[in-house]
Coordinates of C-alpha atoms in Angstrom, one line a residue:
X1 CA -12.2 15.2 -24.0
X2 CA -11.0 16.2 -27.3
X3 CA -7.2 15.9 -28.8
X4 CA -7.3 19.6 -29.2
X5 CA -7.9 19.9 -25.2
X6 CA -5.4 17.2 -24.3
X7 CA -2.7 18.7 -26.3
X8 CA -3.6 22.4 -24.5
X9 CA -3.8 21.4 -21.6
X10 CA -0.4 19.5 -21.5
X11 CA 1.6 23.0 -22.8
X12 CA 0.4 24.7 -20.1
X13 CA 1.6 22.3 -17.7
X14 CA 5.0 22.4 -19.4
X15 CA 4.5 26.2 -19.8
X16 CA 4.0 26.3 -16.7
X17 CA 6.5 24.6 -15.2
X18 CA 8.8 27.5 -17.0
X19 CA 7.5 30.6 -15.9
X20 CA 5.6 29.7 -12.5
X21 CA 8.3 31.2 -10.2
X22 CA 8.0 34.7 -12.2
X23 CA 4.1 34.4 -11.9
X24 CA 3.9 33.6 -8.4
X25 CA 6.3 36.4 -8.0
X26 CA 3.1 38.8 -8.8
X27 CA 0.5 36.2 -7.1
X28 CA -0.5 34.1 -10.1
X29 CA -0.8 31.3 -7.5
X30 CA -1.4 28.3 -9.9
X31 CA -5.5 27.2 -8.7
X32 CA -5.7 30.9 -10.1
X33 CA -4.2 30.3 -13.7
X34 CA -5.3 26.6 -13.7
X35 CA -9.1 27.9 -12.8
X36 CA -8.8 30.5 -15.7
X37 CA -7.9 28.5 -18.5
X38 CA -10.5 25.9 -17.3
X39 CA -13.4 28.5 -17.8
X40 CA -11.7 29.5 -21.1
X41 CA -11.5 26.0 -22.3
X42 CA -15.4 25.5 -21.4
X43 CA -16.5 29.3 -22.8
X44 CA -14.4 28.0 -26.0
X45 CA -16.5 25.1 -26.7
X46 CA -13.6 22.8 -26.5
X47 CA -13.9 21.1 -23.6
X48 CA -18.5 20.4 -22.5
X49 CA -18.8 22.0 -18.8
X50 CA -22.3 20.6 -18.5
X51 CA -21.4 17.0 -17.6
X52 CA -18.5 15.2 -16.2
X53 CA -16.0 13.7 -18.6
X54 CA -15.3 9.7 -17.9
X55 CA -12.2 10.6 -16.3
X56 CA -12.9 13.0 -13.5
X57 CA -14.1 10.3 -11.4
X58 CA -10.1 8.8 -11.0
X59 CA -8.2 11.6 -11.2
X60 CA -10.5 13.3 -7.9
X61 CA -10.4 9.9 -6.0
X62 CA -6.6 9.8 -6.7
X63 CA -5.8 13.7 -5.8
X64 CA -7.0 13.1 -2.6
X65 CA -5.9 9.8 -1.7
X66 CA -2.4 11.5 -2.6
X67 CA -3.4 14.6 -0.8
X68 CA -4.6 13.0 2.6
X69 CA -1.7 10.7 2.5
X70 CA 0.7 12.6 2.1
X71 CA -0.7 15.7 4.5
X72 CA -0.8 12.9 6.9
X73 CA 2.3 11.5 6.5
X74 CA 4.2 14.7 6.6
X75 CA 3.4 15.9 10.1
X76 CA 6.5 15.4 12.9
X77 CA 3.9 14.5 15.2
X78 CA 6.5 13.3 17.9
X79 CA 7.3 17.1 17.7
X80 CA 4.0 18.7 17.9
X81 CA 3.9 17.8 21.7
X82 CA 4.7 20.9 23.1
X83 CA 2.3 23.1 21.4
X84 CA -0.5 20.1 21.5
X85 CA -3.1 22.1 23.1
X86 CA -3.6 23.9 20.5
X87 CA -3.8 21.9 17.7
X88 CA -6.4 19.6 19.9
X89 CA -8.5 23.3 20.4
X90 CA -8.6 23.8 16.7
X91 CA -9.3 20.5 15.1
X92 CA -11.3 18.9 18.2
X93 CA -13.6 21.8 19.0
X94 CA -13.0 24.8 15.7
X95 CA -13.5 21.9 13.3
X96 CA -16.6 20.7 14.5
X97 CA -17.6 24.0 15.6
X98 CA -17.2 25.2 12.2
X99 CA -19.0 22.0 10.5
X100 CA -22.3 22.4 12.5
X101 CA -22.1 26.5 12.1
X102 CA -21.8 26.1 8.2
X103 CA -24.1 23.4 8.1
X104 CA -26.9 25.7 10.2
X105 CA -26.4 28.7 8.0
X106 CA -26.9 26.7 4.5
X107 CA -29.9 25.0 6.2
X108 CA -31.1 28.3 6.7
X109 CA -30.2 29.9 3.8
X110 CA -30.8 27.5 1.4
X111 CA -34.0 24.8 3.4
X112 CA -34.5 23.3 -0.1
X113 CA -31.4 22.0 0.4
X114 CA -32.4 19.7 3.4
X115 CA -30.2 18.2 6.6
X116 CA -27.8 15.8 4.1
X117 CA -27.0 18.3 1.5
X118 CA -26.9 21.0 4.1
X119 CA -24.2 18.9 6.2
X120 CA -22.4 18.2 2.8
X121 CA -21.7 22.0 2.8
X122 CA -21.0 22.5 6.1
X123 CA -18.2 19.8 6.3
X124 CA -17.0 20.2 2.7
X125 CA -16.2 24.2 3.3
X126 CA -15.2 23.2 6.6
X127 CA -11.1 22.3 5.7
X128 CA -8.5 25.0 5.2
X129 CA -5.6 24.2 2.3
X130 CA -2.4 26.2 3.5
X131 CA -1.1 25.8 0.2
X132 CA -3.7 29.0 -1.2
X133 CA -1.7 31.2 1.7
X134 CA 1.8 29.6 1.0
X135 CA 3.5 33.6 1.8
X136 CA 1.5 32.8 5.8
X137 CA 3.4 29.7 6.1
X138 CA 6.9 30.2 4.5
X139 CA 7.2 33.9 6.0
X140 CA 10.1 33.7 8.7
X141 CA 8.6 37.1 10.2
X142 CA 5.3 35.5 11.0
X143 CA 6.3 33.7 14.3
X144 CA 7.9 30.0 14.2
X145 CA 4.8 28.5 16.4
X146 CA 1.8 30.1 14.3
X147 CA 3.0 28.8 10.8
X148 CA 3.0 25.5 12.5
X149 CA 0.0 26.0 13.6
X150 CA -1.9 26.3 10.2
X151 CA -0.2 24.0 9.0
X152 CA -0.5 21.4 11.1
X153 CA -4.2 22.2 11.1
X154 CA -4.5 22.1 7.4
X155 CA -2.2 18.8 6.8
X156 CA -5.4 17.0 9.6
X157 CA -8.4 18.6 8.7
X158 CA -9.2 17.6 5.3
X159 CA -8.5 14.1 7.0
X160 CA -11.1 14.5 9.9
X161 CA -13.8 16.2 7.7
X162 CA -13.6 13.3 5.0
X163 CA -15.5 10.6 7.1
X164 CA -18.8 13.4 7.5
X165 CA -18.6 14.2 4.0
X166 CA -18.9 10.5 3.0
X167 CA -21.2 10.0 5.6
X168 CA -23.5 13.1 4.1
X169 CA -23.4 12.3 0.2
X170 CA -24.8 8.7 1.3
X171 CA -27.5 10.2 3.4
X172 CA -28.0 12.4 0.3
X173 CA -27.9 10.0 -2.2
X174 CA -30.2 7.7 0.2
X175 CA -32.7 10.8 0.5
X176 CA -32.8 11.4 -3.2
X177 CA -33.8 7.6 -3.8
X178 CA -30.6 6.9 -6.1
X179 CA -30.3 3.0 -7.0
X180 CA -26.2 3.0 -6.1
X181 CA -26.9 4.6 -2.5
X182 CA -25.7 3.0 1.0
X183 CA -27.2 3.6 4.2
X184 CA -25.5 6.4 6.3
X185 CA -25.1 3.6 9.1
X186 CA -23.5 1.3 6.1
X187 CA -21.0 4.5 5.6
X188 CA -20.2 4.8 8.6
X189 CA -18.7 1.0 9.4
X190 CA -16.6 1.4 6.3
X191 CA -14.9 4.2 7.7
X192 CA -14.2 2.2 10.7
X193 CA -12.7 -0.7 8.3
X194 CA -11.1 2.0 6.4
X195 CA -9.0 3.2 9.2
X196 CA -8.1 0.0 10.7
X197 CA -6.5 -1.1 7.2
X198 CA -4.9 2.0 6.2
X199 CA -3.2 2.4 9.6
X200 CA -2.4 -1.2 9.5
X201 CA -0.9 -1.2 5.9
X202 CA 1.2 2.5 6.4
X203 CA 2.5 1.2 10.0
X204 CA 3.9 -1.7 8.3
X205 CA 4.9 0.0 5.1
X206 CA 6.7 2.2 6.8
X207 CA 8.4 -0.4 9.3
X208 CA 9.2 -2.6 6.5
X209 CA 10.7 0.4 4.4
X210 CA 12.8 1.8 7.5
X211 CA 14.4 -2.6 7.8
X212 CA 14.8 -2.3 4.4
X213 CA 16.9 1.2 4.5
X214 CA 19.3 -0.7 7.2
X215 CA 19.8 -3.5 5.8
X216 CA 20.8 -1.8 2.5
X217 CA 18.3 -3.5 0.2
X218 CA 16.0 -0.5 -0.8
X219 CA 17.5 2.0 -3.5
X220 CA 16.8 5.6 -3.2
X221 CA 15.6 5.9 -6.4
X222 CA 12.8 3.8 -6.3
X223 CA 11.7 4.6 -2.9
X224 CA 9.5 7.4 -3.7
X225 CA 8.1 5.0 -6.0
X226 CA 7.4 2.7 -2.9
X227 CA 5.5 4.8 -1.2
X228 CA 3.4 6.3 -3.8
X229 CA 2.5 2.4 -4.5
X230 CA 1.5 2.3 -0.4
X231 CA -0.6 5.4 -0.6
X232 CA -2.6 3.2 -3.2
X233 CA -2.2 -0.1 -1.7
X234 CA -4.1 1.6 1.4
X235 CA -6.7 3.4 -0.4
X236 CA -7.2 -0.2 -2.3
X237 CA -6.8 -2.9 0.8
X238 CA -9.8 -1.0 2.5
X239 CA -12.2 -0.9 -0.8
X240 CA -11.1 -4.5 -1.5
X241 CA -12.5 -5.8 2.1
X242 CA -15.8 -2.8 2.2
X243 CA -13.9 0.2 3.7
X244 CA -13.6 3.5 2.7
X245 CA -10.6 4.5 1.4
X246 CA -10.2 7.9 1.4
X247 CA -10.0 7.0 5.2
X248 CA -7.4 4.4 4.8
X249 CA -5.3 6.5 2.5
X250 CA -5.2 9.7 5.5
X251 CA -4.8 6.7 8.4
X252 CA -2.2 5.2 6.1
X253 CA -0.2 8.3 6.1
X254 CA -0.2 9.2 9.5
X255 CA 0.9 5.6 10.6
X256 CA 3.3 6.0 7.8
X257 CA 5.1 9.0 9.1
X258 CA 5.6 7.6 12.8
X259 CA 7.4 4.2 11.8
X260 CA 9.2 5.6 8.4
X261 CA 11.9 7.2 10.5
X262 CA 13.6 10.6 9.2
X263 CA 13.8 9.3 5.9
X264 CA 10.3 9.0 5.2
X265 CA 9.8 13.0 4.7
X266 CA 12.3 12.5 1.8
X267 CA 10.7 9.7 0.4
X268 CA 7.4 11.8 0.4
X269 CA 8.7 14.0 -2.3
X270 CA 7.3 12.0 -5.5
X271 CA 4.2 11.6 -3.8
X272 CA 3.6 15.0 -3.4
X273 CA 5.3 15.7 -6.8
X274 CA 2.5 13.7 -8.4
X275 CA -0.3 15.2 -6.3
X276 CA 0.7 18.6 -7.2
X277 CA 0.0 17.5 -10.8
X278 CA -3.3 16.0 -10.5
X279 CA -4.3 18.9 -8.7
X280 CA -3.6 21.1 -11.1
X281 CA -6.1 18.9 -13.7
X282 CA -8.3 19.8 -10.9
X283 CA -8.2 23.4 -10.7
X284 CA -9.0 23.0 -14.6
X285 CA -11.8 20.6 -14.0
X286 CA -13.2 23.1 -11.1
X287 CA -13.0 26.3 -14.1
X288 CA -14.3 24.0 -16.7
X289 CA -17.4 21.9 -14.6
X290 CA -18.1 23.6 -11.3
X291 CA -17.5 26.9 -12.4
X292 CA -20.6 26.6 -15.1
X293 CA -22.8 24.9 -12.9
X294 CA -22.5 27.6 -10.1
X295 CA -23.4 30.6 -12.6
X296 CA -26.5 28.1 -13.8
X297 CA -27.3 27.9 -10.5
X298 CA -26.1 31.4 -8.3
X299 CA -28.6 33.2 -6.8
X300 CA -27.5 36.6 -4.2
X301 CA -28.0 34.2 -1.2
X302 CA -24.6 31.9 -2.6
X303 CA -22.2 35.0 -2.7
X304 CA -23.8 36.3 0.9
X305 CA -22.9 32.7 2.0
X306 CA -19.7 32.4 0.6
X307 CA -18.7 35.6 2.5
X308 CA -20.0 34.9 5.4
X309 CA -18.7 31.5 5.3
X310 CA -14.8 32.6 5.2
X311 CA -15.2 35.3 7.7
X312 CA -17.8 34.2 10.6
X313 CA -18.4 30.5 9.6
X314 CA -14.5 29.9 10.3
X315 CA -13.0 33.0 12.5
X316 CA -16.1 32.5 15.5
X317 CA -15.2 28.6 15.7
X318 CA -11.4 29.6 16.0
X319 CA -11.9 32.3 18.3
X320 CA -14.2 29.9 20.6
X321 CA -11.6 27.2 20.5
X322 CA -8.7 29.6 21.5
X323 CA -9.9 30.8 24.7
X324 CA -7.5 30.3 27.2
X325 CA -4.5 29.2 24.7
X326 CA -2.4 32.4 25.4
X327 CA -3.1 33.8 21.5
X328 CA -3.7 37.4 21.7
X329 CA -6.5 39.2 19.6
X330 CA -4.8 39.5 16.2
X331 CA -3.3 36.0 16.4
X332 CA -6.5 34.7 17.1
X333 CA -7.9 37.4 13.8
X334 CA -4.7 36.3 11.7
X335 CA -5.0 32.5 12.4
X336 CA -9.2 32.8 11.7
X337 CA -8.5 34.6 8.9
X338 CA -6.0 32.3 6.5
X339 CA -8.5 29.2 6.6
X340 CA -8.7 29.6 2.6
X341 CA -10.5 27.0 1.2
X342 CA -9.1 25.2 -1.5
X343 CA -8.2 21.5 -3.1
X344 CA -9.8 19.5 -0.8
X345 CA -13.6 21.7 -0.4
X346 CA -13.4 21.2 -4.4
X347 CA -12.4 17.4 -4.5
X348 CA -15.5 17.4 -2.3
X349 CA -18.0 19.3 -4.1
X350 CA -16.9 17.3 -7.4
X351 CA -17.0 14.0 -5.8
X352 CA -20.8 14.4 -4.6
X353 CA -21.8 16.0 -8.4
X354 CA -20.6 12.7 -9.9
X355 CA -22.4 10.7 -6.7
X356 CA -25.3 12.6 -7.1
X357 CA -25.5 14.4 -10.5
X358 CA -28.3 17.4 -10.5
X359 CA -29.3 16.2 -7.1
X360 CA -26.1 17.8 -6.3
X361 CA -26.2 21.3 -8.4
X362 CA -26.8 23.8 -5.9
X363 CA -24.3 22.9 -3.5
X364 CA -22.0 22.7 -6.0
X365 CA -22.6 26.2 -6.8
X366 CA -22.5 27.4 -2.6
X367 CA -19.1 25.3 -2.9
X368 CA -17.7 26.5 -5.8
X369 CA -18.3 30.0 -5.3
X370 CA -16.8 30.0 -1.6
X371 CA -13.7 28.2 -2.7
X372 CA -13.4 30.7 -6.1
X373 CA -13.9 33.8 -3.2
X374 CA -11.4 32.3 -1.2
X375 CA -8.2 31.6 -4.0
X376 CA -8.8 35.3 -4.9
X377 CA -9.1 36.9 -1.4
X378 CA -6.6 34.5 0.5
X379 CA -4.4 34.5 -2.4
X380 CA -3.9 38.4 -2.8
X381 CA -3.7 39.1 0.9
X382 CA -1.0 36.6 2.0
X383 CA 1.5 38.3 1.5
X384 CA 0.4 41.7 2.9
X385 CA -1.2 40.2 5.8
X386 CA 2.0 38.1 6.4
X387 CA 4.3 41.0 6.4
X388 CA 2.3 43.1 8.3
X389 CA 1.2 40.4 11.0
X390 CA 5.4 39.4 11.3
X391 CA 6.4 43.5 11.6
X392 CA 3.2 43.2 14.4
X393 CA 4.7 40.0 15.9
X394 CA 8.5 41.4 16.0
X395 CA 7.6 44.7 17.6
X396 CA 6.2 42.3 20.6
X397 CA 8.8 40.9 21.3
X398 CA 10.9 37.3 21.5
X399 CA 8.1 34.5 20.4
X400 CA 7.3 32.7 23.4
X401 CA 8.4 29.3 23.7
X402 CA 11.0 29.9 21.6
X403 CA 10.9 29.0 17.9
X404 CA 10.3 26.0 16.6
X405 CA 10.9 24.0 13.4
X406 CA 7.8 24.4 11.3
X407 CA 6.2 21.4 9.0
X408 CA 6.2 21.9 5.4
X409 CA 3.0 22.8 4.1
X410 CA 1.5 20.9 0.7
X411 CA 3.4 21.3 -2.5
X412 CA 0.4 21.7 -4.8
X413 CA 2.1 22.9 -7.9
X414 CA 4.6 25.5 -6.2
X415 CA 7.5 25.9 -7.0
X416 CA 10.5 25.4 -4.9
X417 CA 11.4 29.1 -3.9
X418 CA 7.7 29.0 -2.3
X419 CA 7.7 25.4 -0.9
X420 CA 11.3 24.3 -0.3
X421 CA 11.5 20.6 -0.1
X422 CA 14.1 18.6 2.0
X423 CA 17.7 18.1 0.5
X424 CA 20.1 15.3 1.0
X425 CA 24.0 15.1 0.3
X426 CA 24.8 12.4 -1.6
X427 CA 27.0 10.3 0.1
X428 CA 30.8 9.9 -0.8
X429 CA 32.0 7.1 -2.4
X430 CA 34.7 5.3 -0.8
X431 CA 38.1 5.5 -2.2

């Protein structure tokens, strides 16, 4: 990448870190803006959209190890309990539901394709990023229960579909006869190390940072540090001793956010802070690089896929795994409907065109076009759709259950009025 390009790119981070609030005030939701300037950048000739640069490759494996770590990581799972059925219906039976459905309509669709890259489209369209409907989540007038519900399903699903998307770029890479490919049976025991050592090193990160708190030894300001070190040291243990570590980083944070204590949400902050920025290179990478490769390669059958992929491909799944949870009809529409796909589909489809190069192209192009459908349509409608669902939800009547206190969803480059993040008091000193 060229001087000119770094030096662009790094005002508009700046430039945006001035103005984003009175953007996203008209729904310049930042994948938007970051997406644009990327296809500008490779219209312009300045940055070359026909191959990778060098970098990509580290900045994509560390968005998502920050991404699934800290998703992970930021779930109250002791406090999901009550509405656990739920979250079990969606991510044990939509989620795998909505794998197999996607991966049955690109087989048939696109049979060029075969059964690995078809699968590699299936379960890489198949997570939902709350962050592209951040008005669905932070609304107060949509009920308490149903923001948690997408988010808790977003903050685990990425996690879940990770080990079949590895899984399917090896069986791809092994189909195509590429000299760095491993078995699918070989991908699969590393995500079974993977897991074992990321739990193992964010159970005792977080145990050993909680000790640390009581005993006074840890300062605050370096804490966030800590932990952004242990989303790393996961992600690295597991390669080190032939695991994957995408699974080790999302195993890492879920262990990391039961033995942290209430502290650890705080301490989460930089994490996500620095996420947020690497996925913003992202959304450039995805204007600049997927975005080409998916007009090269776009044929009427991508956009009919990509349509049908947000609507039928995720709403059936959800409707199938909701029988009998006590949604009624537009809950079941709302919750099908705000399933955008976003960071992690992209990471995905980027990830298995470095893998597998032109091996790769056309479900890049399927990918890139669903996710570049969904920031549009998901990103204008939130807010309407909230609104209206809320005014829907209050003329119902009391939210059953009660309300309760709903999870953050991802700060991805938000700002703060959209995605508050916890606050502390400092403490006084003592006279």
């Amino acid at each position: 990448m060229e001087l000119t390009s770094i030096v662009l790119i790094t005002a508009l981070l700046f430039a945006w870190a001035l103005v984003s609030a009175r953007l996203q005030q008209s729904d310049l939701t930042p994948p938007i803006v970051f997406t644009a300037v990327g296809a500008a950048l490779a219209w312009s000739g300045l940055v070359d959209g026909s191959s990778p640069p060098e970098g990509l490759t580290p900045m994509l494996e560390l968005t998502l190890v920050w991404v699934l770590f800290s998703d992970a990581a930021r779930l109250p799972l002791q406090e999901l309990r009550r509405d656990v059925g739920r979250y079990v219906r969606l991510l044990g039976v939509g989620l795998p539901l909505t794998i197999v459905f996607g991966w049955a309509l690109a087989l048939w669709f696109f049979p060029q394709f075969g059964l690995w890259l078809g699968l590699l489209v299936g379960a890489a369209l198949a997570p939902t990023d709350a962050a592209l409907g951040i008005p669905v989540v932070t609304n107060p007038a949509v009920p308490s229960r149903i923001r948690q519900l997408i988010t808790v399903e977003s903050g685990l699903n990425d996690g879940i579909a990770t080990p079949v998307v590895m899984v399917a770029i090896a069986g791809a890479a092994a189909a195509a006869g590429l000299e760095s490919a491993a078995a699918p049976g070989s991908a699969a025991v590393e995500l079974l190390i993977g897991a074992g050592v990321g739990a193992a090193a964010g159970a005792l990160g977080g145990w050993l940072l909680q000790l640390a708190r009581r005993r006074g030894t840890a300062g605050e300001d370096f804490a966030g540090i800590g932990v952004l070190a242990l989303s790393l040291l996961s992600y690295s243990a597991a390669l080190a001793v032939g695991g994957n570590g995408f699974v080790a980083a999302f195993c890492g944070g879920l262990a990391f956010g039961t033995c942290a204590g209430q502290r650890g949400p705080a301490e989460l902050v930089f994490v996500e802070q620095m996420g947020g920025l690497v996925s913003l290179l992202v959304w450039l990478a995805f204007g600049a690089i997927a975005l080409p490769t998916m007009l090269a390669n776009f044929v009427p059958l991508t956009l009919v896929y990509a349509v049908l992929s947000l609507t039928v491909v995720r709403m059936l799944p959800v409707a199938l795994a909701t029988i009998g949870a006590g949604l009624d009809r537009s809950t079941v529409l709302f919750v099908g409907w705000f399933g955008p796909r976003g960071l992690a589909s992209l990471v995905f489809a980027l990830l298995a065109l470095e893998a597998l190069g032109a091996v790769s192209d056309g479900v890049v192009a399927v990918i890139a076009a669903t996710v570049l459908l969904s920031v549009l349509a998901h990103g204008f409608s939130a807010a309407p759709l909230a609104a209206r669902y809320g005014r829907a939800a209050a003329a119902a009547g009391p939210e059953p259950g009660g309300p309760v206190t709903v999870a953050p969803a991802p700060a991805r480059g938000l700002s703060r009025k959209h995605m508050p993040l916890p606050r502390f008091r400092p403490k006084r000193a003592r006279p």
